[in-house]
């Protein structure tokens, strides 16, 4: 059994290697969450619109992305975006676009369930007071759907945060990469991987505890 | 609460079947049973009633140790439930129980529901278990449904199968936990008929129910519970003629006028 | 990007020559052969990991529904530990960290380490499903099993698990499909599976689109096959009148 030695770990190491990656992981998570939920909500509304073309387009989008591994999607976008725009794109920016598009497929399934969880009578009630489709959705259905699904949306975001580590495939500098580079520079990979695991664990575990508490609160309010 | 001397009107012997001794139970800091005591003799039919939340369902579940209790003891046919050395599965195999929601095993056919415990607990052969089980199924009048699954039967039929399942184990006492309250009104009768038949054959029965008609027909004794206390424990005649507590009077007025 | 070049798959992986029948002779292989063998690795890693995940996950899920506080704690700790660390980090732990802390593990082939990593990672999710499946059965079923004299293990074996198993098949199906997708993360420790193949072949041939399309299609086909098998099992064990079953 080998000894581990964390003696090399100073604030300079942390701020030099790890903080930079951590900030990118957070940026990526937040961007993909906000963009993904927005795009996902549009996709969910398309699928529930009853208009054949919209339903087909949205279903194709969601089902295709959900049947391919995220790593492959990351590779696909890293290959395709430069071809489309005619110039190379950095791994970090490519990752942000990829994750937003990819997560939208997953968020849209959650939002679809959320919209369906709102009783049909709510829609009738909206129409009955003279609201348009848009108003009924925006003012009545979506707020309720969003509230009902908040814990699930947040849980998906925790998974998203874990998945950001997969930008490893295109070499973007995220939290995990920060630990890895530091481990290589100081020849202490074992310690740094352990520390990486502990960091992810503490973040994800505390967040999922918060979500659980929120879930209980929502159940009580209902 | 004093337990009065009982003068049963039909055949129960003086031998004790179930003795509940000063049982108290808490969920956390909330007390659901307070110092409950009573004795059920062999061949006796005892109806337990009371408003919802009175602890009656909890009390009957403590008798075969499905629910643990923190104080007191219960002795079933000479076996102490509170004694950690007691073999609970063995004790329970002699005590039949019928549940509010039937609790047939939905993945097993009617026949398999009847034979599972006979084979696994009593060690009977498959043939022996089937013979015994089908005999009981015939008794509740459902022979034609022996190969169906529980989900294909009506509620009343499921409950009759559940009674047959309990009887297949040759129980020395039967516990009924609100056996008709999950049933549509038109199905209550068929289940009560089976229970009346059992009572008339001299089966020892403890029945949690709101069916006062059943109590009047076959019960020897009625126990009334409220807020976790046994408030009344009296002969059927005394209970219906003149309930002593105000709560029991209110309860009877409500239930008989509905 | 309009001009396809599907011949890339018939090229020899060493000199890039197009082979006449798309299969190499002697020791040489074409990209097609390499891809098929990579598909084999993907399937092998996934299936073995699924076995580990179902066995360990069921056990942990069952522990979490027992009356014993210690067993519940073990089950909970297991689930939280393997659920809250990214799969890629877990794979690095198995590959870089654990063998250097426990020297005997250095002899274990990296293929098996990845199977364990993916299996344990997925076991946490399966434990959740199994626990939820058992808890979705009414408390009365547990009571009924005990009331007819079955012991607690017998009640699990004959009453709770047969039903929980049926309830858990659909979520288990999607976990099996996830496991195929998640096996792609094994590229990071150089297991020669589909994603690894895609990255390397893309680099060597510069025909990324054709390669990625073929690989994506194989992932799709694999997931579809799992889905069909699961549907078959689901129909086979269906009970008339039970949740989801016909009358």
mmCIF file of N, CA, C and O in Angstrom, chain A residues 31-90:
data_model
loop_
_atom_site.group_PDB
_atom_site.id
_atom_site.type_symbol
_atom_site.label_atom_id
_atom_site.label_comp_id
_atom_site.label_asym_id
_atom_site.label_seq_id
_atom_site.Cartn_x
_atom_site.Cartn_y
_atom_site.Cartn_z
ATOM 1 N N UNK A 31 -24.673 27.821 -18.307
ATOM 2 C CA UNK A 31 -25.081 28.155 -19.674
ATOM 3 C C UNK A 31 -25.964 27.054 -20.248
ATOM 4 O O UNK A 31 -27.022 27.321 -20.826
ATOM 5 N N UNK A 32 -25.533 25.798 -20.086
ATOM 6 C CA UNK A 32 -26.300 24.685 -20.648
ATOM 7 C C UNK A 32 -27.623 24.534 -19.921
ATOM 8 O O UNK A 32 -28.623 24.128 -20.521
ATOM 9 N N UNK A 33 -27.667 24.881 -18.621
ATOM 10 C CA UNK A 33 -28.917 24.772 -17.887
ATOM 11 C C UNK A 33 -29.919 25.806 -18.415
ATOM 12 O O UNK A 33 -31.037 25.465 -18.803
ATOM 13 N N UNK A 34 -29.472 27.073 -18.463
ATOM 14 C CA UNK A 34 -30.397 28.139 -18.883
ATOM 15 C C UNK A 34 -30.805 27.939 -20.346
ATOM 16 O O UNK A 34 -31.990 27.887 -20.681
ATOM 17 N N UNK A 35 -29.812 27.760 -21.221
ATOM 18 C CA UNK A 35 -30.112 27.558 -22.641
ATOM 19 C C UNK A 35 -30.892 26.280 -22.857
ATOM 20 O O UNK A 35 -31.835 26.235 -23.654
ATOM 21 N N UNK A 36 -30.516 25.227 -22.151
ATOM 22 C CA UNK A 36 -31.162 23.923 -22.330
ATOM 23 C C UNK A 36 -32.611 23.931 -21.888
ATOM 24 O O UNK A 36 -33.472 23.365 -22.568
ATOM 25 N N UNK A 37 -32.891 24.602 -20.764
ATOM 26 C CA UNK A 37 -34.278 24.646 -20.300
ATOM 27 C C UNK A 37 -35.121 25.482 -21.258
ATOM 28 O O UNK A 37 -36.246 25.110 -21.616
ATOM 29 N N UNK A 38 -34.547 26.620 -21.737
ATOM 30 C CA UNK A 38 -35.294 27.471 -22.675
ATOM 31 C C UNK A 38 -35.606 26.698 -23.953
ATOM 32 O O UNK A 38 -36.767 26.575 -24.372
ATOM 33 N N UNK A 39 -34.579 26.134 -24.566
ATOM 34 C CA UNK A 39 -34.764 25.377 -25.800
ATOM 35 C C UNK A 39 -35.628 24.140 -25.549
ATOM 36 O O UNK A 39 -36.487 23.785 -26.363
ATOM 37 N N UNK A 40 -35.420 23.499 -24.410
ATOM 38 C CA UNK A 40 -36.184 22.297 -24.063
ATOM 39 C C UNK A 40 -37.664 22.605 -23.912
ATOM 40 O O UNK A 40 -38.520 21.820 -24.333
ATOM 41 N N UNK A 41 -37.977 23.777 -23.334
ATOM 42 C CA UNK A 41 -39.388 24.157 -23.177
ATOM 43 C C UNK A 41 -40.029 24.360 -24.547
ATOM 44 O O UNK A 41 -41.149 23.912 -24.796
ATOM 45 N N UNK A 42 -39.294 25.017 -25.454
ATOM 46 C CA UNK A 42 -39.817 25.197 -26.816
ATOM 47 C C UNK A 42 -40.078 23.835 -27.467
ATOM 48 O O UNK A 42 -41.133 23.589 -28.051
ATOM 49 N N UNK A 43 -39.108 22.927 -27.332
ATOM 50 C CA UNK A 43 -39.272 21.582 -27.916
ATOM 51 C C UNK A 43 -40.475 20.869 -27.321
ATOM 52 O O UNK A 43 -41.237 20.203 -28.023
ATOM 53 N N UNK A 44 -40.666 21.015 -25.999
ATOM 54 C CA UNK A 44 -41.793 20.349 -25.340
ATOM 55 C C UNK A 44 -43.114 20.910 -25.869
ATOM 56 O O UNK A 44 -44.047 20.154 -26.166
ATOM 57 N N UNK A 45 -43.170 22.243 -26.025
ATOM 58 C CA UNK A 45 -44.402 22.851 -26.551
ATOM 59 C C UNK A 45 -44.656 22.382 -27.984
ATOM 60 O O UNK A 45 -45.796 22.131 -28.372
ATOM 61 N N UNK A 46 -43.567 22.243 -28.758
ATOM 62 C CA UNK A 46 -43.723 21.736 -30.125
ATOM 63 C C UNK A 46 -44.317 20.326 -30.113
ATOM 64 O O UNK A 46 -45.225 20.006 -30.861
ATOM 65 N N UNK A 47 -43.786 19.491 -29.234
ATOM 66 C CA UNK A 47 -44.259 18.097 -29.218
ATOM 67 C C UNK A 47 -45.704 17.984 -28.779
ATOM 68 O O UNK A 47 -46.393 17.046 -29.129
ATOM 69 N N UNK A 48 -46.147 18.964 -27.964
ATOM 70 C CA UNK A 48 -47.523 18.891 -27.468
ATOM 71 C C UNK A 48 -48.461 19.748 -28.314
ATOM 72 O O UNK A 48 -49.640 19.875 -28.011
ATOM 73 N N UNK A 49 -47.918 20.353 -29.382
ATOM 74 C CA UNK A 49 -48.728 21.310 -30.144
ATOM 75 C C UNK A 49 -49.816 20.633 -30.962
ATOM 76 O O UNK A 49 -50.798 21.268 -31.338
ATOM 77 N N UNK A 50 -49.634 19.353 -31.286
ATOM 78 C CA UNK A 50 -50.623 18.678 -32.125
ATOM 79 C C UNK A 50 -50.418 18.962 -33.612
ATOM 80 O O UNK A 50 -51.080 18.377 -34.453
ATOM 81 N N UNK A 51 -49.479 19.864 -33.952
ATOM 82 C CA UNK A 51 -49.161 20.145 -35.363
ATOM 83 C C UNK A 51 -48.127 19.126 -35.825
ATOM 84 O O UNK A 51 -47.021 19.077 -35.302
ATOM 85 N N UNK A 52 -48.508 18.335 -36.824
ATOM 86 C CA UNK A 52 -47.726 17.172 -37.203
ATOM 87 C C UNK A 52 -46.252 17.484 -37.459
ATOM 88 O O UNK A 52 -45.368 16.799 -36.954
ATOM 89 N N UNK A 53 -45.999 18.535 -38.222
ATOM 90 C CA UNK A 53 -44.629 18.860 -38.601
ATOM 91 C C UNK A 53 -43.804 19.212 -37.357
ATOM 92 O O UNK A 53 -42.697 18.705 -37.167
ATOM 93 N N UNK A 54 -44.381 20.060 -36.499
ATOM 94 C CA UNK A 54 -43.664 20.469 -35.283
ATOM 95 C C UNK A 54 -43.383 19.257 -34.393
ATOM 96 O O UNK A 54 -42.287 19.104 -33.859
ATOM 97 N N UNK A 55 -44.392 18.395 -34.270
ATOM 98 C CA UNK A 55 -44.222 17.199 -33.428
ATOM 99 C C UNK A 55 -43.081 16.346 -33.967
ATOM 100 O O UNK A 55 -42.204 15.897 -33.219
ATOM 101 N N UNK A 56 -43.075 16.153 -35.295
ATOM 102 C CA UNK A 56 -42.047 15.303 -35.907
ATOM 103 C C UNK A 56 -40.654 15.877 -35.716
ATOM 104 O O UNK A 56 -39.720 15.166 -35.325
ATOM 105 N N UNK A 57 -40.518 17.175 -35.984
ATOM 106 C CA UNK A 57 -39.206 17.811 -35.852
ATOM 107 C C UNK A 57 -38.693 17.678 -34.416
ATOM 108 O O UNK A 57 -37.559 17.253 -34.174
ATOM 109 N N UNK A 58 -39.562 18.017 -33.455
ATOM 110 C CA UNK A 58 -39.138 17.977 -32.058
ATOM 111 C C UNK A 58 -38.812 16.548 -31.629
ATOM 112 O O UNK A 58 -37.809 16.294 -30.952
ATOM 113 N N UNK A 59 -39.654 15.591 -32.042
ATOM 114 C CA UNK A 59 -39.421 14.207 -31.650
ATOM 115 C C UNK A 59 -38.098 13.697 -32.229
ATOM 116 O O UNK A 59 -37.329 13.015 -31.555
ATOM 117 N N UNK A 60 -37.837 14.067 -33.489
ATOM 118 C CA UNK A 60 -36.588 13.638 -34.119
ATOM 119 C C UNK A 60 -35.384 14.215 -33.372
ATOM 120 O O UNK A 60 -34.428 13.498 -33.048
ATOM 121 N N UNK A 61 -35.447 15.482 -33.056
ATOM 122 C CA UNK A 61 -34.373 16.161 -32.319
ATOM 123 C C UNK A 61 -34.093 15.428 -30.992
ATOM 124 O O UNK A 61 -32.969 15.024 -30.699
ATOM 125 N N UNK A 62 -35.163 15.238 -30.223
ATOM 126 C CA UNK A 62 -35.003 14.663 -28.880
ATOM 127 C C UNK A 62 -34.522 13.217 -28.959
ATOM 128 O O UNK A 62 -33.550 12.825 -28.307
ATOM 129 N N UNK A 63 -35.176 12.416 -29.802
ATOM 130 C CA UNK A 63 -34.832 10.992 -29.845
ATOM 131 C C UNK A 63 -33.442 10.741 -30.395
ATOM 132 O O UNK A 63 -32.734 9.847 -29.932
ATOM 133 N N UNK A 64 -33.035 11.530 -31.385
ATOM 134 C CA UNK A 64 -31.692 11.344 -31.941
ATOM 135 C C UNK A 64 -30.637 11.622 -30.879
ATOM 136 O O UNK A 64 -29.746 10.804 -30.632
ATOM 137 N N UNK A 65 -30.755 12.778 -30.224
ATOM 138 C CA UNK A 65 -29.716 13.135 -29.261
ATOM 139 C C UNK A 65 -29.701 12.184 -28.067
ATOM 140 O O UNK A 65 -28.658 11.911 -27.492
ATOM 141 N N UNK A 66 -30.885 11.672 -27.711
ATOM 142 C CA UNK A 66 -30.933 10.783 -26.551
ATOM 143 C C UNK A 66 -30.422 9.384 -26.859
ATOM 144 O O UNK A 66 -30.192 8.599 -25.937
ATOM 145 N N UNK A 67 -30.274 9.042 -28.143
ATOM 146 C CA UNK A 67 -29.799 7.689 -28.422
ATOM 147 C C UNK A 67 -28.304 7.646 -28.745
ATOM 148 O O UNK A 67 -27.772 6.582 -29.038
ATOM 149 N N UNK A 68 -27.637 8.774 -28.701
ATOM 150 C CA UNK A 68 -26.193 8.793 -28.961
ATOM 151 C C UNK A 68 -25.463 9.166 -27.674
ATOM 152 O O UNK A 68 -25.929 10.022 -26.928
ATOM 153 N N UNK A 69 -24.327 8.528 -27.398
ATOM 154 C CA UNK A 69 -23.582 8.883 -26.183
ATOM 155 C C UNK A 69 -23.145 10.349 -26.222
ATOM 156 O O UNK A 69 -22.795 10.862 -27.293
ATOM 157 N N UNK A 70 -23.161 10.991 -25.052
ATOM 158 C CA UNK A 70 -22.756 12.395 -24.975
ATOM 159 C C UNK A 70 -21.358 12.613 -25.542
ATOM 160 O O UNK A 70 -21.101 13.599 -26.230
ATOM 161 N N UNK A 71 -20.437 11.681 -25.273
ATOM 162 C CA UNK A 71 -19.076 11.857 -25.777
ATOM 163 C C UNK A 71 -19.091 11.961 -27.304
ATOM 164 O O UNK A 71 -18.393 12.791 -27.898
ATOM 165 N N UNK A 72 -19.912 11.110 -27.945
ATOM 166 C CA UNK A 72 -19.993 11.167 -29.400
ATOM 167 C C UNK A 72 -20.580 12.496 -29.861
ATOM 168 O O UNK A 72 -20.141 13.069 -30.860
ATOM 169 N N UNK A 73 -21.576 13.005 -29.131
ATOM 170 C CA UNK A 73 -22.174 14.292 -29.500
ATOM 171 C C UNK A 73 -21.117 15.400 -29.393
ATOM 172 O O UNK A 73 -21.015 16.273 -30.260
ATOM 173 N N UNK A 74 -20.312 15.314 -28.323
ATOM 174 C CA UNK A 74 -19.248 16.309 -28.158
ATOM 175 C C UNK A 74 -18.290 16.255 -29.349
ATOM 176 O O UNK A 74 -17.912 17.277 -29.924
ATOM 177 N N UNK A 75 -17.917 15.042 -29.743
ATOM 178 C CA UNK A 75 -17.014 14.879 -30.893
ATOM 179 C C UNK A 75 -17.665 15.383 -32.192
ATOM 180 O O UNK A 75 -17.031 16.072 -32.990
ATOM 181 N N UNK A 76 -18.918 15.032 -32.380
ATOM 182 C CA UNK A 76 -19.660 15.463 -33.571
ATOM 183 C C UNK A 76 -19.618 16.983 -33.717
ATOM 184 O O UNK A 76 -19.288 17.515 -34.780
ATOM 185 N N UNK A 77 -19.973 17.688 -32.653
ATOM 186 C CA UNK A 77 -20.042 19.144 -32.734
ATOM 187 C C UNK A 77 -18.655 19.740 -32.948
ATOM 188 O O UNK A 77 -18.506 20.702 -33.701
ATOM 189 N N UNK A 78 -17.665 19.166 -32.302
ATOM 190 C CA UNK A 78 -16.300 19.681 -32.431
ATOM 191 C C UNK A 78 -15.825 19.527 -33.876
ATOM 192 O O UNK A 78 -15.036 20.328 -34.383
ATOM 193 N N UNK A 79 -16.367 18.494 -34.561
ATOM 194 C CA UNK A 79 -16.014 18.263 -35.960
ATOM 195 C C UNK A 79 -16.850 19.135 -36.893
ATOM 196 O O UNK A 79 -16.339 19.717 -37.863
ATOM 197 N N UNK A 80 -18.149 19.244 -36.591
ATOM 198 C CA UNK A 80 -19.077 19.869 -37.543
ATOM 199 C C UNK A 80 -19.080 21.394 -37.494
ATOM 200 O O UNK A 80 -19.135 22.044 -38.535
ATOM 201 N N UNK A 81 -19.022 21.987 -36.268
ATOM 202 C CA UNK A 81 -19.149 23.444 -36.189
ATOM 203 C C UNK A 81 -18.106 24.161 -37.050
ATOM 204 O O UNK A 81 -18.467 25.048 -37.837
ATOM 205 N N UNK A 82 -16.826 23.772 -36.976
ATOM 206 C CA UNK A 82 -15.841 24.451 -37.822
ATOM 207 C C UNK A 82 -16.156 24.304 -39.318
ATOM 208 O O UNK A 82 -15.948 25.234 -40.088
ATOM 209 N N UNK A 83 -16.694 23.140 -39.729
ATOM 210 C CA UNK A 83 -17.044 22.952 -41.125
ATOM 211 C C UNK A 83 -18.164 23.908 -41.526
ATOM 212 O O UNK A 83 -18.164 24.459 -42.627
ATOM 213 N N UNK A 84 -19.116 24.107 -40.615
ATOM 214 C CA UNK A 84 -20.261 24.950 -40.923
ATOM 215 C C UNK A 84 -19.889 26.426 -40.966
ATOM 216 O O UNK A 84 -20.319 27.157 -41.851
ATOM 217 N N UNK A 85 -19.071 26.873 -39.994
ATOM 218 C CA UNK A 85 -18.755 28.306 -39.951
ATOM 219 C C UNK A 85 -17.469 28.626 -40.689
ATOM 220 O O UNK A 85 -17.108 29.793 -40.833
ATOM 221 N N UNK A 86 -16.776 27.593 -41.151
ATOM 222 C CA UNK A 86 -15.621 27.829 -42.002
ATOM 223 C C UNK A 86 -14.355 28.252 -41.288
ATOM 224 O O UNK A 86 -13.393 28.664 -41.925
ATOM 225 N N UNK A 87 -14.364 28.200 -39.953
ATOM 226 C CA UNK A 87 -13.113 28.468 -39.238
ATOM 227 C C UNK A 87 -13.097 27.671 -37.940
ATOM 228 O O UNK A 87 -14.157 27.248 -37.461
ATOM 229 N N UNK A 88 -11.922 27.399 -37.384
ATOM 230 C CA UNK A 88 -11.834 26.573 -36.184
ATOM 231 C C UNK A 88 -12.503 27.260 -34.990
ATOM 232 O O UNK A 88 -12.615 28.488 -34.955
ATOM 233 N N UNK A 89 -12.954 26.436 -34.057
ATOM 234 C CA UNK A 89 -13.570 26.985 -32.857
ATOM 235 C C UNK A 89 -12.927 26.346 -31.628
ATOM 236 O O UNK A 89 -12.598 25.159 -31.642
ATOM 237 N N UNK A 90 -12.749 27.130 -30.573
ATOM 238 C CA UNK A 90 -12.103 26.625 -29.373
ATOM 239 C C UNK A 90 -12.929 25.538 -28.697
ATOM 240 O O UNK A 90 -14.153 25.489 -28.837
#
